[in-house]
C-alpha cells in the first residue's frame, strides 16, 4: 500500500496557491520545490515541470501528464476556493478535482514505478495553460522529451479509461449588413442575416456517428451585435463551439460548414483533434484485465494535442470540474495511485 499522505499534503498546499490559466508561476514554484524535496531532478520550461526516470534506459517514452492551472472560481462558492478544507472523505478547494487529484496521484505513481526497472523511460509532467489552450503550456513542453510511445493524461474520469476523446474547434463568425436609421427602415440588419446561419448551426446533423463519441455537436455560445438602440447593426459576430467525433477531420468539418453558411467563418485553431486509442493497445488490454471500463469522453484535454496513443484516466468526477465548492475524495486519490501502478508496472510498449 503506497502512503499517499505526503501527496495529499501537497495537494492541500497547491489549493492554497491561486493558479488560474496564465498565472501559474507561484504554483509551479511550489511544486518544483516539493518535487526537489523528494529527491527529483526537476526540469522546467516556463511554468511546465517534468522529471524523467533512468530505469528504462533508451526504451520508449511513457508520459504521465496533469495540468496545474485552474479556471477562475465561480460566484457560487460558499467556502474559500483557495483554502483546502477536509470534511470526512472530501477535500474541498479550487482545482482539487480538476486537476489536482490526478496530479498528485500520478506523481505518487511515478515515484513507485520509477523505484524499479521498467521497460520504458518514464516521464512525469505537470504543465500549465490547459484550461485556456495556452501554447506556452503542454505544447511548449512536449518537444523537450521527444515523441512518447504512450501518454497517460490525468483528468477526472472516475478512473474509467477514456479510449476516445472529442476534439474542439472554436469558430469566430461574422455576418455583414448595412447600417441605417431604425425609424427610416433602411439598411440591412446584420443580426437578421446571422439568424439563418445560427439556425443552421442549431439544426444541422452530421451523417457519421462514432460508436464511442456519438455525433459531432455544434453550439452557438456567444452573440454580439449593435452599438445603440436606434441604429441598424451592420455587423453581427457570434462564436460556435464544435466538438468533432473522430469520424471527420477538423479540416473536413470546417469545409462543410463554410459550404452551408453565408457568414464569414474563421477557426481559432484546428490543432485540437479528436483521438482514439486502438482497442488492442497493451494499455487498453491491461486496463480491461483490471476491470476498468472504456468510454468516449466529450470533454477536451491535453490529449487533443497529442499525436501518439493516449489514455485519459484519473480520479474524480468531470461533473465537479468548474463548479462551485469543487472537491475530490481522498479515497478516489488512494484508489487512483493503485490503479495507475497496476496499469503501468512492467507494461510493454513500442
GROMACS .gro file of C-alpha atoms in nm:
model
  350
    1UNK     CA    1   0.000   0.000   0.000
    2UNK     CA    2   0.152   0.329  -0.110
    3UNK     CA    3   0.146   0.604   0.155
    4UNK     CA    4  -0.040   0.892  -0.010
    5UNK     CA    5  -0.030   1.124   0.293
    6UNK     CA    6   0.262   1.338   0.162
    7UNK     CA    7   0.085   1.382  -0.171
    8UNK     CA    8  -0.240   1.483  -0.005
    9UNK     CA    9  -0.047   1.747   0.189
   10UNK     CA   10   0.099   1.869  -0.140
   11UNK     CA   11  -0.249   1.896  -0.289
   12UNK     CA   12  -0.368   2.100   0.010
   13UNK     CA   13  -0.074   2.336  -0.040
   14UNK     CA   14  -0.145   2.372  -0.412
   15UNK     CA   15  -0.511   2.457  -0.346
   16UNK     CA   16  -0.387   2.748  -0.135
   17UNK     CA   17  -0.192   2.899  -0.425
   18UNK     CA   18  -0.407   3.063  -0.698
   19UNK     CA   19  -0.310   2.918  -1.037
   20UNK     CA   20  -0.567   3.028  -1.291
   21UNK     CA   21  -0.455   2.991  -1.651
   22UNK     CA   22  -0.185   3.247  -1.726
   23UNK     CA   23  -0.099   3.288  -1.358
   24UNK     CA   24   0.066   2.954  -1.272
   25UNK     CA   25   0.414   3.069  -1.166
   26UNK     CA   26   0.357   3.052  -0.789
   27UNK     CA   27   0.204   2.705  -0.813
   28UNK     CA   28   0.486   2.587  -1.041
   29UNK     CA   29   0.742   2.725  -0.794
   30UNK     CA   30   0.577   2.541  -0.506
   31UNK     CA   31   0.552   2.214  -0.693
   32UNK     CA   32   0.910   2.239  -0.816
   33UNK     CA   33   1.036   2.284  -0.459
   34UNK     CA   34   0.828   1.994  -0.328
   35UNK     CA   35   0.947   1.764  -0.607
   36UNK     CA   36   1.308   1.858  -0.537
   37UNK     CA   37   1.246   1.771  -0.171
   38UNK     CA   38   1.150   1.422  -0.292
   39UNK     CA   39   1.496   1.394  -0.445
   40UNK     CA   40   1.383   1.451  -0.803
   41UNK     CA   41   1.588   1.626  -1.070
   42UNK     CA   42   1.317   1.863  -1.187
   43UNK     CA   43   1.337   2.033  -1.525
   44UNK     CA   44   1.138   2.340  -1.619
   45UNK     CA   45   1.039   2.544  -1.920
   46UNK     CA   46   0.814   2.838  -1.844
   47UNK     CA   47   0.566   2.710  -1.586
   48UNK     CA   48   0.589   2.350  -1.708
   49UNK     CA   49   0.771   2.095  -1.492
   50UNK     CA   50   0.888   1.744  -1.569
   51UNK     CA   51   1.111   1.469  -1.437
   52UNK     CA   52   1.246   1.159  -1.612
   53UNK     CA   53   1.341   0.822  -1.467
   54UNK     CA   54   1.655   0.647  -1.586
   55UNK     CA   55   1.533   0.294  -1.512
   56UNK     CA   56   1.416   0.238  -1.869
   57UNK     CA   57   1.743   0.321  -2.040
   58UNK     CA   58   1.689   0.413  -2.402
   59UNK     CA   59   1.349   0.246  -2.419
   60UNK     CA   60   1.025   0.403  -2.539
   61UNK     CA   61   0.889   0.704  -2.353
   62UNK     CA   62   0.579   0.669  -2.136
   63UNK     CA   63   0.442   1.012  -2.045
   64UNK     CA   64   0.233   1.092  -1.738
   65UNK     CA   65   0.069   1.434  -1.758
   66UNK     CA   66  -0.160   1.650  -1.547
   67UNK     CA   67  -0.215   2.025  -1.550
   68UNK     CA   68  -0.153   2.274  -1.271
   69UNK     CA   69  -0.381   2.556  -1.390
   70UNK     CA   70  -0.743   2.608  -1.293
   71UNK     CA   71  -1.038   2.811  -1.412
   72UNK     CA   72  -1.141   3.117  -1.211
   73UNK     CA   73  -1.366   3.035  -0.914
   74UNK     CA   74  -1.735   3.071  -0.989
   75UNK     CA   75  -1.954   3.315  -0.799
   76UNK     CA   76  -2.145   3.027  -0.642
   77UNK     CA   77  -1.872   2.925  -0.396
   78UNK     CA   78  -1.992   2.903  -0.036
   79UNK     CA   79  -1.638   2.847   0.101
   80UNK     CA   80  -1.297   2.997   0.031
   81UNK     CA   81  -1.188   2.838  -0.300
   82UNK     CA   82  -0.820   2.887  -0.209
   83UNK     CA   83  -0.838   2.721   0.132
   84UNK     CA   84  -0.820   2.343   0.144
   85UNK     CA   85  -1.096   2.208   0.365
   86UNK     CA   86  -1.122   1.840   0.460
   87UNK     CA   87  -1.467   1.717   0.561
   88UNK     CA   88  -1.485   1.342   0.603
   89UNK     CA   89  -1.361   1.188   0.279
   90UNK     CA   90  -1.396   1.511   0.082
   91UNK     CA   91  -1.116   1.759   0.021
   92UNK     CA   92  -1.266   2.089  -0.094
   93UNK     CA   93  -1.088   2.362  -0.288
   94UNK     CA   94  -1.047   2.507  -0.635
   95UNK     CA   95  -0.852   2.265  -0.853
   96UNK     CA   96  -0.889   1.972  -0.615
   97UNK     CA   97  -1.085   1.767  -0.869
   98UNK     CA   98  -0.961   1.936  -1.187
   99UNK     CA   99  -0.678   1.862  -1.189
  100UNK     CA  100  -0.510   1.832  -0.851
  101UNK     CA  101  -0.626   1.478  -0.773
  102UNK     CA  102  -0.476   1.343  -1.094
  103UNK     CA  103  -0.160   1.549  -1.048
  104UNK     CA  104  -0.068   1.411  -0.706
  105UNK     CA  105  -0.187   1.058  -0.787
  106UNK     CA  106   0.032   1.047  -1.099
  107UNK     CA  107   0.327   1.187  -0.904
  108UNK     CA  108   0.284   0.916  -0.639
  109UNK     CA  109   0.259   0.651  -0.912
  110UNK     CA  110   0.572   0.792  -1.078
  111UNK     CA  111   0.766   0.761  -0.752
  112UNK     CA  112   0.654   0.400  -0.715
  113UNK     CA  113   0.709   0.293  -1.076
  114UNK     CA  114   1.048   0.462  -1.108
  115UNK     CA  115   1.175   0.282  -0.798
  116UNK     CA  116   1.232  -0.034  -1.003
  117UNK     CA  117   1.331  -0.117  -1.362
  118UNK     CA  118   1.064  -0.062  -1.627
  119UNK     CA  119   1.064  -0.144  -2.000
  120UNK     CA  120   1.018   0.226  -2.078
  121UNK     CA  121   1.159   0.567  -1.989
  122UNK     CA  122   0.901   0.718  -1.754
  123UNK     CA  123   0.830   1.093  -1.761
  124UNK     CA  124   0.604   1.275  -1.516
  125UNK     CA  125   0.495   1.622  -1.623
  126UNK     CA  126   0.289   1.899  -1.466
  127UNK     CA  127   0.202   2.158  -1.726
  128UNK     CA  128   0.034   2.499  -1.747
  129UNK     CA  129  -0.231   2.651  -1.969
  130UNK     CA  130  -0.463   2.354  -2.021
  131UNK     CA  131  -0.782   2.542  -1.943
  132UNK     CA  132  -0.717   2.822  -2.194
  133UNK     CA  133  -0.516   2.632  -2.457
  134UNK     CA  134  -0.202   2.838  -2.390
  135UNK     CA  135   0.067   2.741  -2.647
  136UNK     CA  136   0.327   2.808  -2.375
  137UNK     CA  137   0.185   2.516  -2.176
  138UNK     CA  138   0.177   2.150  -2.279
  139UNK     CA  139   0.270   2.226  -2.640
  140UNK     CA  140   0.586   2.409  -2.534
  141UNK     CA  141   0.694   2.126  -2.303
  142UNK     CA  142   0.628   1.829  -2.530
  143UNK     CA  143   0.923   1.874  -2.773
  144UNK     CA  144   1.160   1.862  -2.474
  145UNK     CA  145   1.116   1.487  -2.425
  146UNK     CA  146   1.086   1.351  -2.778
  147UNK     CA  147   0.779   1.170  -2.906
  148UNK     CA  148   0.625   0.939  -2.644
  149UNK     CA  149   0.504   0.591  -2.731
  150UNK     CA  150   0.218   0.623  -2.482
  151UNK     CA  151   0.063   0.907  -2.285
  152UNK     CA  152  -0.147   0.889  -1.969
  153UNK     CA  153  -0.342   1.213  -1.935
  154UNK     CA  154  -0.477   1.260  -1.585
  155UNK     CA  155  -0.826   1.412  -1.580
  156UNK     CA  156  -1.129   1.335  -1.360
  157UNK     CA  157  -1.286   1.029  -1.528
  158UNK     CA  158  -1.379   0.825  -1.223
  159UNK     CA  159  -1.083   0.601  -1.322
  160UNK     CA  160  -1.267   0.491  -1.632
  161UNK     CA  161  -1.049   0.468  -1.941
  162UNK     CA  162  -1.132   0.739  -2.193
  163UNK     CA  163  -1.020   0.547  -2.500
  164UNK     CA  164  -1.160   0.823  -2.721
  165UNK     CA  165  -1.198   1.197  -2.680
  166UNK     CA  166  -1.385   1.457  -2.878
  167UNK     CA  167  -1.185   1.736  -3.035
  168UNK     CA  168  -1.259   2.107  -3.020
  169UNK     CA  169  -1.296   2.377  -3.283
  170UNK     CA  170  -1.393   2.730  -3.181
  171UNK     CA  171  -1.530   2.934  -3.473
  172UNK     CA  172  -1.549   3.312  -3.490
  173UNK     CA  173  -1.830   3.401  -3.731
  174UNK     CA  174  -1.927   3.738  -3.877
  175UNK     CA  175  -2.246   3.830  -4.064
  176UNK     CA  176  -2.242   4.159  -4.255
  177UNK     CA  177  -2.522   4.408  -4.317
  178UNK     CA  178  -2.561   4.781  -4.378
  179UNK     CA  179  -2.622   5.037  -4.105
  180UNK     CA  180  -2.920   5.267  -4.118
  181UNK     CA  181  -3.169   5.458  -3.902
  182UNK     CA  182  -3.427   5.233  -3.741
  183UNK     CA  183  -3.706   5.491  -3.782
  184UNK     CA  184  -3.648   5.522  -4.155
  185UNK     CA  185  -3.624   5.147  -4.204
  186UNK     CA  186  -3.331   5.149  -4.445
  187UNK     CA  187  -3.016   4.940  -4.410
  188UNK     CA  188  -2.963   4.565  -4.380
  189UNK     CA  189  -2.978   4.422  -4.031
  190UNK     CA  190  -2.671   4.202  -3.977
  191UNK     CA  191  -2.839   4.038  -3.680
  192UNK     CA  192  -3.121   3.914  -3.903
  193UNK     CA  193  -2.861   3.799  -4.158
  194UNK     CA  194  -2.696   3.593  -3.885
  195UNK     CA  195  -3.020   3.427  -3.772
  196UNK     CA  196  -3.041   3.186  -4.065
  197UNK     CA  197  -2.685   3.070  -4.009
  198UNK     CA  198  -2.736   3.039  -3.634
  199UNK     CA  199  -3.044   2.829  -3.703
  200UNK     CA  200  -2.837   2.608  -3.936
  201UNK     CA  201  -2.576   2.551  -3.664
  202UNK     CA  202  -2.857   2.460  -3.428
  203UNK     CA  203  -3.028   2.209  -3.655
  204UNK     CA  204  -2.762   2.053  -3.878
  205UNK     CA  205  -2.674   1.689  -3.812
  206UNK     CA  206  -2.356   1.527  -3.942
  207UNK     CA  207  -2.409   1.187  -4.102
  208UNK     CA  208  -2.131   0.991  -3.935
  209UNK     CA  209  -2.175   0.895  -3.570
  210UNK     CA  210  -1.894   0.746  -3.360
  211UNK     CA  211  -1.954   0.435  -3.152
  212UNK     CA  212  -1.767   0.590  -2.857
  213UNK     CA  213  -1.812   0.963  -2.914
  214UNK     CA  214  -2.156   0.988  -3.071
  215UNK     CA  215  -2.235   1.273  -3.313
  216UNK     CA  216  -2.049   1.592  -3.391
  217UNK     CA  217  -2.200   1.865  -3.173
  218UNK     CA  218  -2.221   2.235  -3.257
  219UNK     CA  219  -2.341   2.507  -3.021
  220UNK     CA  220  -2.364   2.884  -3.071
  221UNK     CA  221  -2.241   3.020  -2.740
  222UNK     CA  222  -2.187   3.396  -2.786
  223UNK     CA  223  -2.359   3.665  -2.997
  224UNK     CA  224  -2.272   4.036  -3.026
  225UNK     CA  225  -2.432   4.300  -3.248
  226UNK     CA  226  -2.525   4.666  -3.245
  227UNK     CA  227  -2.398   4.979  -3.074
  228UNK     CA  228  -2.723   5.156  -2.980
  229UNK     CA  229  -3.095   5.100  -2.994
  230UNK     CA  230  -3.179   5.322  -3.292
  231UNK     CA  231  -2.909   5.212  -3.535
  232UNK     CA  232  -2.947   4.902  -3.753
  233UNK     CA  233  -2.634   4.692  -3.688
  234UNK     CA  234  -2.407   4.639  -3.987
  235UNK     CA  235  -2.215   4.356  -3.821
  236UNK     CA  236  -2.309   4.058  -3.606
  237UNK     CA  237  -2.039   3.844  -3.451
  238UNK     CA  238  -2.104   3.506  -3.295
  239UNK     CA  239  -1.900   3.215  -3.163
  240UNK     CA  240  -1.963   2.848  -3.232
  241UNK     CA  241  -1.826   2.562  -3.020
  242UNK     CA  242  -1.778   2.248  -3.234
  243UNK     CA  243  -1.694   1.906  -3.086
  244UNK     CA  244  -1.560   1.668  -3.356
  245UNK     CA  245  -1.619   1.296  -3.306
  246UNK     CA  246  -1.326   1.140  -3.489
  247UNK     CA  247  -1.529   1.049  -3.797
  248UNK     CA  248  -1.425   1.371  -3.975
  249UNK     CA  249  -1.101   1.565  -3.976
  250UNK     CA  250  -1.119   1.918  -3.840
  251UNK     CA  251  -1.048   2.044  -4.190
  252UNK     CA  252  -1.339   1.844  -4.334
  253UNK     CA  253  -1.576   1.988  -4.074
  254UNK     CA  254  -1.464   2.344  -4.148
  255UNK     CA  255  -1.505   2.295  -4.523
  256UNK     CA  256  -1.856   2.154  -4.480
  257UNK     CA  257  -1.962   2.439  -4.252
  258UNK     CA  258  -1.836   2.703  -4.492
  259UNK     CA  259  -2.029   2.539  -4.775
  260UNK     CA  260  -2.359   2.578  -4.585
  261UNK     CA  261  -2.348   2.921  -4.422
  262UNK     CA  262  -2.329   3.273  -4.563
  263UNK     CA  263  -2.131   3.429  -4.277
  264UNK     CA  264  -1.754   3.455  -4.257
  265UNK     CA  265  -1.611   3.162  -4.059
  266UNK     CA  266  -1.263   3.159  -3.905
  267UNK     CA  267  -1.137   2.886  -3.672
  268UNK     CA  268  -0.921   2.990  -3.379
  269UNK     CA  269  -0.726   2.666  -3.416
  270UNK     CA  270  -0.752   2.329  -3.588
  271UNK     CA  271  -0.498   2.165  -3.357
  272UNK     CA  272  -0.737   2.016  -3.102
  273UNK     CA  273  -0.831   1.692  -3.272
  274UNK     CA  274  -1.044   1.404  -3.158
  275UNK     CA  275  -0.849   1.091  -3.075
  276UNK     CA  276  -0.899   0.717  -3.035
  277UNK     CA  277  -0.655   0.462  -2.897
  278UNK     CA  278  -0.679   0.114  -3.058
  279UNK     CA  279  -0.871  -0.146  -2.860
  280UNK     CA  280  -0.580  -0.389  -2.886
  281UNK     CA  281  -0.324  -0.145  -2.742
  282UNK     CA  282  -0.134  -0.305  -2.450
  283UNK     CA  283  -0.251  -0.032  -2.209
  284UNK     CA  284  -0.616  -0.086  -2.304
  285UNK     CA  285  -0.584  -0.463  -2.275
  286UNK     CA  286  -0.416  -0.427  -1.934
  287UNK     CA  287  -0.688  -0.188  -1.821
  288UNK     CA  288  -0.965  -0.423  -1.929
  289UNK     CA  289  -0.797  -0.707  -1.740
  290UNK     CA  290  -0.807  -0.487  -1.429
  291UNK     CA  291  -1.180  -0.432  -1.474
  292UNK     CA  292  -1.154  -0.072  -1.597
  293UNK     CA  293  -1.439   0.031  -1.825
  294UNK     CA  294  -1.374   0.211  -2.156
  295UNK     CA  295  -1.576   0.509  -2.277
  296UNK     CA  296  -1.563   0.811  -2.505
  297UNK     CA  297  -1.504   1.147  -2.337
  298UNK     CA  298  -1.697   1.455  -2.458
  299UNK     CA  299  -1.454   1.699  -2.292
  300UNK     CA  300  -1.126   1.819  -2.443
  301UNK     CA  301  -0.791   1.796  -2.263
  302UNK     CA  302  -0.418   1.793  -2.332
  303UNK     CA  303  -0.487   1.466  -2.509
  304UNK     CA  304  -0.614   1.662  -2.810
  305UNK     CA  305  -0.260   1.797  -2.856
  306UNK     CA  306  -0.101   1.451  -2.873
  307UNK     CA  307  -0.007   1.278  -3.198
  308UNK     CA  308   0.068   0.950  -3.020
  309UNK     CA  309  -0.152   0.690  -2.839
  310UNK     CA  310  -0.301   0.825  -2.519
  311UNK     CA  311  -0.539   0.721  -2.244
  312UNK     CA  312  -0.724   0.978  -2.036
  313UNK     CA  313  -0.787   0.845  -1.688
  314UNK     CA  314  -0.792   0.996  -1.343
  315UNK     CA  315  -0.967   1.025  -1.006
  316UNK     CA  316  -1.270   1.244  -0.951
  317UNK     CA  317  -1.580   1.330  -1.147
  318UNK     CA  318  -1.586   1.556  -1.452
  319UNK     CA  319  -1.921   1.697  -1.335
  320UNK     CA  320  -1.744   1.860  -1.038
  321UNK     CA  321  -1.497   2.042  -1.262
  322UNK     CA  322  -1.551   2.418  -1.295
  323UNK     CA  323  -1.831   2.401  -1.038
  324UNK     CA  324  -1.873   2.581  -0.709
  325UNK     CA  325  -1.739   2.408  -0.397
  326UNK     CA  326  -1.527   2.171  -0.604
  327UNK     CA  327  -1.394   1.865  -0.418
  328UNK     CA  328  -1.208   1.537  -0.458
  329UNK     CA  329  -1.249   1.231  -0.238
  330UNK     CA  330  -0.938   1.109  -0.056
  331UNK     CA  331  -1.044   0.753  -0.132
  332UNK     CA  332  -1.051   0.839  -0.503
  333UNK     CA  333  -0.688   0.951  -0.495
  334UNK     CA  334  -0.583   0.641  -0.299
  335UNK     CA  335  -0.761   0.418  -0.549
  336UNK     CA  336  -0.607   0.605  -0.843
  337UNK     CA  337  -0.249   0.557  -0.725
  338UNK     CA  338  -0.303   0.183  -0.701
  339UNK     CA  339  -0.471   0.160  -1.040
  340UNK     CA  340  -0.206   0.371  -1.215
  341UNK     CA  341   0.065   0.148  -1.068
  342UNK     CA  342  -0.103  -0.180  -1.166
  343UNK     CA  343  -0.190  -0.045  -1.509
  344UNK     CA  344   0.165   0.060  -1.596
  345UNK     CA  345   0.403  -0.160  -1.397
  346UNK     CA  346   0.606  -0.364  -1.646
  347UNK     CA  347   0.383  -0.262  -1.938
  348UNK     CA  348   0.545  -0.348  -2.270
  349UNK     CA  349   0.503  -0.071  -2.525
  350UNK     CA  350   0.679   0.006  -2.852
   0.00000   0.00000   0.00000
